[in-house]
Amino acid sequence: MTIPSAPEVKKKDETERESESAEQVVTPWEVSAKDGEKIDYYKLIVKFGCQRLDASLIDRVQRLTSRPPHVFLRRGVFFAHRDLTEILDAYERGDKFYLYTGRGPSSEALHLGHLIPFMFTKYLQEAFKVPLVIQLTDDEKCMWKGLTVAESKRLARENAKDIIACGFDVTKTYIFSNFDYMCGAFYQNMVQVGNYVTLNQAMSTFGFSGTDHVGKLSFPAVQAAPSFPSSFPHLFSGMDNLRCLIPCAIDQDPYFRMTRDVAPKLGYSKPALIESSFFPALQGNNKKMSASDPNSAIYVTDTAEDIKNKINKYAYSGGQKSLKEQEELGADLEKDVSVKYLSFFLEDDSELEHIRKEYGKGKMQTRDVKNRLTEVLTEMVERHRRDRAAVTDEMVDAFMAVRPLPSMFE
Amino acid sequence: MTIPSAPEVKKKDETERESESAEQVVTPWEVSAKDGEKIDYYKLIVKFGCQRLDASLIDRVQRLTSRPPHVFLRRGVFFAHRDLTEILDAYERGDKFYLYTGRGPSSEALHLGHLIPFMFTKYLQEAFKVPLVIQLTDDEKCMWKGLTVAESKRLARENAKDIIACGFDVTKTYIFSNFDYMCGAFYQNMVQVGNYVTLNQAMSTFGFSGTDHVGKLSFPAVQAAPSFPSSFPHLFSGMDNLRCLIPCAIDQDPYFRMTRDVAPKLGYSKPALIESSFFPALQGNNKKMSASDPNSAIYVTDTAEDIKNKINKYAYSGGQKSLKEQEELGADLEKDVSVKYLSFFLEDDSELEHIRKEYGKGKMQTRDVKNRLTEVLTEMVERHRRDRAAVTDEMVDAFMAVRPLPSMFE
């Protein structure tokens, strides 16, 4: 993905920015582009007021961590940030930070788009040697999807297994469900955040209306609280100045714009963010995968046969209608979902470049690209399934235990 | 206080009732009558849709508990209820219940009005031999009064000492601060309550507006949660059908109308209520005591001299302007604050009746009534102060420890 330089953005109260425009909608609950168009990430950066994650910053990450940058960084999947420069400045001076990410456990099976923040967060944890908290928002799913408390909690544990299967280090990682972990220290931060956001602001930032239930109004503060180290006395006691870095998809930005506005009023640092684009649906680049349409996504529970069929049947092709036309005109790489998917998951830069080149000038057919994608995803999904099968209930208990993380900065 | 029979009230969704009228305002945040008039408790019963606590119900309480009814029952201080009949029916069949009351710790020193629900709750606990949970809403005071978390928690502990000084049984009583106790089980009930109240309903029931902070919107669910036994797994594990009886002042009724509407949707019993009138300000019957005007109330920290001066200077007199007029016309007992105060705290029915009679027909002067009130209140406040001085930090810790109550039904 090519992202032009972000222009200077007029400073204003971050929550004051609108989260909707006539052209495209990106909120925590809705992501849609104009018909037939892609999400314009450049416009999102300007609208949300975040910064472009440019090559010099990626080089700096490489230098500070002494390892190649993750493919999601090299390929611009994580493309925007807030205050990452400050986090790296401090890291260079020897100041650590902690990572915070999360998941709303609305379904049993995760799709590939769900894995992206966790794959990337695992890389960050290993590269920077820092602790990580993962919030499972079972309460959110009870509020928005009408799930029972018991069902939300069950899904949270099931999803925790998929997350653990991504390879997190149990000595550095605390996974928690809001329904289970909620405690005084966390609630104190929730209440304090709620004291600085008016109902009008919440309605404008998150699009709440009078017919929404009041529980929803309290949720932004629940998602904000883990940005402050004091929400975790068992981890960060006496470390109130520890900074927080949040890897997430850019649709979560409204929550953290609000959090960043409030943080200094509570005496905390603003959390920094590193934000990804969306993993598109098989049907095209302009939609996010949806858990409600099983054919829009590849699931970690899909068989090799499922994966092959879904790619062959649904993956939107940028190739031409006939072999002859394809040989003459080549494929439209920008619209081709298989090429897009390969850009996320085919790690070999030279092979990806070869495919783009050959397919783009018509020397490769859609079928060939789909076959290669099928191989890559089948291997990836089968590896994930093996890893997930090895995650026991005892391991889930271990990750979710309220405990210190003794080797969290090693 | 004389309360006429409550008429049949048209059944409707309890939260639909308006909490304001053109004539008088009674909400959790404001209590005021029409200028120069008393709060009309009869109208409140009709408007809120609760029932009158009549003589036959008081007789039944006496019979079931084998002890004289509390002076606050005999004198109509607690004058309204919801489902008390059902609670007594069940009690007669051998089913116990638990008591829930609370306090918003907004000030260091309590006034006499603050003590009333606790004095009465102590009587209920002893008479029925049931457990009691007391919620200290330090979070509310952080939200409404802008107190820091630390200051709210400090005031909660200070207020706990006054509450403990009322003589509660530590083997049957759990006192908790929301900021300290908040836990998964409690939060799960909070979220579920929040799922059944729309923003529009909350704004109408509690008078919230767009400029209020979102934290406030979540508070009604926080006050609702202790009505459900599952909010206290350390006390009521496996007792999800245990009913709850809430002694409170009638200004808290909107919270519990909402709670009662939601309860069946969550599979819980509706909490029952027993509701008091307000203890009036020294200046007159139409105002509630206010912590912000020290001369409107007698505080438990007032010296004997303070009490004497406040009563002599500020207690509104229903007596006539001159000795002659008083002897001719007698005092207006309905407007006389000293008589009102004596009706709360002078336990001897015959002495109270004597004072009312003599003062009413002009054979007693305001000075005599004020002197007697000074004696009664001084003795009461000094006893409270002695009892409070005996409450140690260890005792507060013991009442506030998350623990089972082994003898809670004995």
Tab-separated table of N, CA and C in Angstrom, chain A residues 139 142-143 149 153 178-180 182-185 187-188 190-192 194-200 202-203 209-215 217-218 222, chain B residues 139 142-143 149 153 178-180 182-185 187-188 190-192 194-200 202-203 209-215 217-218 222:
chain	number	residue	atom	x	y	z
A	139	ASP	N	-17.978	-7.999	28.157
A	139	ASP	CA	-19.061	-7.083	28.545
A	139	ASP	C	-19.626	-6.358	27.319
A	142	CYS	N	-21.962	-8.533	25.442
A	142	CYS	CA	-23.220	-8.634	26.178
A	142	CYS	C	-24.068	-7.385	25.907
A	143	MET	N	-23.414	-6.222	25.829
A	143	MET	CA	-24.141	-4.960	25.601
A	143	MET	C	-24.619	-4.817	24.155
A	149	VAL	N	-24.314	-13.251	29.892
A	149	VAL	CA	-23.009	-13.132	30.540
A	149	VAL	C	-22.239	-14.441	30.382
A	153	LYS	N	-18.716	-14.939	28.371
A	153	LYS	CA	-17.505	-15.394	29.071
A	153	LYS	C	-16.946	-16.664	28.426
A	178	ASN	N	-13.203	-8.697	30.884
A	178	ASN	CA	-13.726	-7.613	31.739
A	178	ASN	C	-14.645	-8.145	32.826
A	179	PHE	N	-15.492	-9.105	32.456
A	179	PHE	CA	-16.436	-9.653	33.442
A	179	PHE	C	-15.721	-10.356	34.597
A	180	ASP	N	-14.568	-10.949	34.313
A	180	ASP	CA	-13.852	-11.648	35.386
A	180	ASP	C	-12.914	-10.732	36.150
A	182	MET	N	-12.769	-7.321	36.389
A	182	MET	CA	-13.223	-6.033	36.942
A	182	MET	C	-12.909	-5.947	38.442
A	183	CYS	N	-12.243	-4.873	38.815
A	183	CYS	CA	-11.816	-4.718	40.219
A	183	CYS	C	-11.769	-3.236	40.557
A	184	GLY	N	-11.536	-2.953	41.801
A	184	GLY	CA	-11.546	-1.582	42.284
A	184	GLY	C	-10.629	-0.643	41.509
A	185	ALA	N	-9.382	-1.072	41.302
A	185	ALA	CA	-8.406	-0.191	40.656
A	185	ALA	C	-8.835	0.126	39.224
A	187	TYR	N	-11.951	-0.065	38.065
A	187	TYR	CA	-13.188	0.725	38.129
A	187	TYR	C	-12.906	2.188	38.473
A	188	GLN	N	-11.911	2.423	39.321
A	188	GLN	CA	-11.562	3.802	39.671
A	188	GLN	C	-11.136	4.577	38.423
A	190	MET	N	-12.061	3.753	35.322
A	190	MET	CA	-13.293	3.875	34.530
A	190	MET	C	-14.086	5.115	34.943
A	191	VAL	N	-14.301	5.243	36.258
A	191	VAL	CA	-15.100	6.365	36.782
A	191	VAL	C	-14.426	7.692	36.459
A	192	GLN	N	-13.108	7.736	36.620
A	192	GLN	CA	-12.405	9.000	36.360
A	192	GLN	C	-12.468	9.384	34.886
A	194	GLY	N	-14.912	8.550	32.891
A	194	GLY	CA	-16.309	8.963	32.711
A	194	GLY	C	-16.589	10.366	33.216
A	195	ASN	N	-15.736	10.853	34.128
A	195	ASN	CA	-15.912	12.204	34.667
A	195	ASN	C	-15.460	13.301	33.714
A	196	TYR	N	-14.783	12.911	32.629
A	196	TYR	CA	-14.262	13.931	31.719
A	196	TYR	C	-14.861	13.851	30.324
A	197	VAL	N	-15.888	13.001	30.162
A	197	VAL	CA	-16.535	12.883	28.853
A	197	VAL	C	-18.014	13.168	29.059
A	198	THR	N	-18.520	14.197	28.402
A	198	THR	CA	-19.943	14.477	28.558
A	198	THR	C	-20.745	13.547	27.654
A	199	LEU	N	-22.022	13.439	28.010
A	199	LEU	CA	-22.941	12.656	27.198
A	199	LEU	C	-22.943	13.168	25.757
A	200	ASN	N	-22.954	14.482	25.584
A	200	ASN	CA	-22.920	15.044	24.223
A	200	ASN	C	-21.672	14.591	23.471
A	202	ALA	N	-19.837	11.902	24.007
A	202	ALA	CA	-19.906	10.466	23.726
A	202	ALA	C	-20.850	10.196	22.559
A	203	MET	N	-21.968	10.908	22.534
A	203	MET	CA	-22.926	10.697	21.449
A	203	MET	C	-22.315	11.109	20.116
A	209	SER	N	-27.257	7.050	20.482
A	209	SER	CA	-28.503	7.818	20.429
A	209	SER	C	-29.348	7.493	21.656
A	210	GLY	N	-30.456	8.210	21.790
A	210	GLY	CA	-31.317	8.070	22.961
A	210	GLY	C	-31.908	6.687	23.142
A	211	THR	N	-31.990	5.916	22.073
A	211	THR	CA	-32.561	4.573	22.188
A	211	THR	C	-31.489	3.529	22.514
A	212	ASP	N	-30.231	3.934	22.549
A	212	ASP	CA	-29.187	3.002	23.002
A	212	ASP	C	-29.313	2.783	24.502
A	213	HIS	N	-28.878	1.624	24.947
A	213	HIS	CA	-28.926	1.354	26.383
A	213	HIS	C	-27.766	2.046	27.095
A	214	VAL	N	-28.028	2.404	28.358
A	214	VAL	CA	-27.024	3.192	29.083
A	214	VAL	C	-25.716	2.446	29.290
A	215	GLY	N	-25.782	1.102	29.318
A	215	GLY	CA	-24.554	0.327	29.475
A	215	GLY	C	-23.525	0.707	28.425
A	217	LEU	N	-22.987	3.445	27.036
A	217	LEU	CA	-22.353	4.733	27.330
A	217	LEU	C	-21.138	4.576	28.229
A	218	SER	N	-21.170	3.530	29.074
A	218	SER	CA	-20.053	3.350	30.001
A	218	SER	C	-18.903	2.585	29.344
A	222	VAL	N	-14.452	1.706	29.756
A	222	VAL	CA	-13.938	0.354	30.022
A	222	VAL	C	-12.793	0.034	29.060
B	139	ASP	N	-17.942	6.249	44.597
B	139	ASP	CA	-17.874	6.544	43.162
B	139	ASP	C	-18.856	7.667	42.797
B	142	CYS	N	-17.485	10.978	43.686
B	142	CYS	CA	-16.442	11.345	42.729
B	142	CYS	C	-17.094	11.893	41.452
B	143	MET	N	-18.212	11.277	41.051
B	143	MET	CA	-18.891	11.710	39.816
B	143	MET	C	-19.640	13.022	39.993
B	149	VAL	N	-10.623	10.297	43.903
B	149	VAL	CA	-10.869	8.927	44.343
B	149	VAL	C	-10.393	8.749	45.785
B	153	LYS	N	-12.781	7.839	48.993
B	153	LYS	CA	-12.562	6.608	49.758
B	153	LYS	C	-12.304	6.924	51.235
B	178	ASN	N	-17.908	1.168	46.849
B	178	ASN	CA	-17.922	0.735	45.447
B	178	ASN	C	-16.514	0.707	44.858
B	179	PHE	N	-15.710	1.711	45.184
B	179	PHE	CA	-14.355	1.769	44.625
B	179	PHE	C	-13.505	0.591	45.089
B	180	ASP	N	-13.762	0.100	46.291
B	180	ASP	CA	-12.958	-1.015	46.790
B	180	ASP	C	-13.537	-2.372	46.404
B	182	MET	N	-15.811	-3.279	43.991
B	182	MET	CA	-16.152	-3.594	42.593
B	182	MET	C	-15.441	-4.870	42.124
B	183	CYS	N	-16.248	-5.790	41.623
B	183	CYS	CA	-15.708	-7.093	41.222
B	183	CYS	C	-16.536	-7.630	40.066
B	184	GLY	N	-16.089	-8.719	39.529
B	184	GLY	CA	-16.739	-9.302	38.355
B	184	GLY	C	-18.224	-9.553	38.545
B	185	ALA	N	-18.607	-10.197	39.650
B	185	ALA	CA	-20.005	-10.561	39.865
B	185	ALA	C	-20.888	-9.309	39.940
B	187	TYR	N	-20.111	-6.322	38.710
B	187	TYR	CA	-20.069	-5.660	37.397
B	187	TYR	C	-20.987	-6.366	36.395
B	188	GLN	N	-21.069	-7.690	36.476
B	188	GLN	CA	-21.959	-8.423	35.570
B	188	GLN	C	-23.411	-7.980	35.763
B	190	MET	N	-24.293	-5.015	37.008
B	190	MET	CA	-24.307	-3.631	36.499
B	190	MET	C	-24.566	-3.614	34.997
B	191	VAL	N	-23.793	-4.412	34.264
B	191	VAL	CA	-23.901	-4.431	32.799
B	191	VAL	C	-25.287	-4.909	32.385
B	192	GLN	N	-25.797	-5.930	33.070
B	192	GLN	CA	-27.112	-6.451	32.697
B	192	GLN	C	-28.215	-5.434	32.960
B	194	GLY	N	-27.780	-2.228	32.874
B	194	GLY	CA	-27.563	-1.213	31.834
B	194	GLY	C	-28.109	-1.633	30.482
B	195	ASN	N	-28.262	-2.931	30.277
B	195	ASN	CA	-28.797	-3.452	29.007
B	195	ASN	C	-30.306	-3.285	28.880
B	196	TYR	N	-30.959	-2.917	29.972
B	196	TYR	CA	-32.424	-2.803	29.926
B	196	TYR	C	-32.931	-1.391	30.178
B	197	VAL	N	-32.022	-0.434	30.217
B	197	VAL	CA	-32.429	0.956	30.426
B	197	VAL	C	-31.867	1.776	29.273
B	198	THR	N	-32.756	2.398	28.512
B	198	THR	CA	-32.232	3.218	27.417
B	198	THR	C	-31.792	4.572	27.951
B	199	LEU	N	-30.973	5.202	27.130
B	199	LEU	CA	-30.516	6.550	27.462
B	199	LEU	C	-31.711	7.475	27.663
B	200	ASN	N	-32.715	7.361	26.791
B	200	ASN	CA	-33.919	8.196	26.943
B	200	ASN	C	-34.593	7.960	28.289
B	202	ALA	N	-33.219	6.811	31.058
B	202	ALA	CA	-32.366	7.318	32.144
B	202	ALA	C	-32.466	8.833	32.240
B	203	MET	N	-32.495	9.490	31.083
B	203	MET	CA	-32.575	10.950	31.092
B	203	MET	C	-33.905	11.408	31.691
B	209	SER	N	-28.812	15.270	31.495
B	209	SER	CA	-28.829	16.020	30.236
B	209	SER	C	-27.516	15.790	29.493
B	210	GLY	N	-27.461	16.318	28.276
B	210	GLY	CA	-26.299	16.098	27.400
B	210	GLY	C	-24.999	16.625	27.964
B	211	THR	N	-25.071	17.595	28.884
B	211	THR	CA	-23.832	18.138	29.438
B	211	THR	C	-23.377	17.371	30.685
B	212	ASP	N	-24.172	16.404	31.117
B	212	ASP	CA	-23.721	15.545	32.222
B	212	ASP	C	-22.621	14.613	31.720
B	213	HIS	N	-21.764	14.208	32.630
B	213	HIS	CA	-20.697	13.281	32.246
B	213	HIS	C	-21.241	11.857	32.159
B	214	VAL	N	-20.638	11.069	31.264
B	214	VAL	CA	-21.183	9.733	31.009
B	214	VAL	C	-21.094	8.827	32.235
B	215	GLY	N	-20.138	9.101	33.127
B	215	GLY	CA	-20.042	8.288	34.331
B	215	GLY	C	-21.372	8.257	35.083
B	217	LEU	N	-24.302	8.376	34.006
B	217	LEU	CA	-25.288	7.505	33.357
B	217	LEU	C	-25.152	6.060	33.842
B	218	SER	N	-23.944	5.675	34.226
B	218	SER	CA	-23.737	4.293	34.649
B	218	SER	C	-24.088	4.109	36.120
B	222	VAL	N	-25.166	0.940	39.210
B	222	VAL	CA	-24.305	0.646	40.366
B	222	VAL	C	-25.139	0.597	41.648
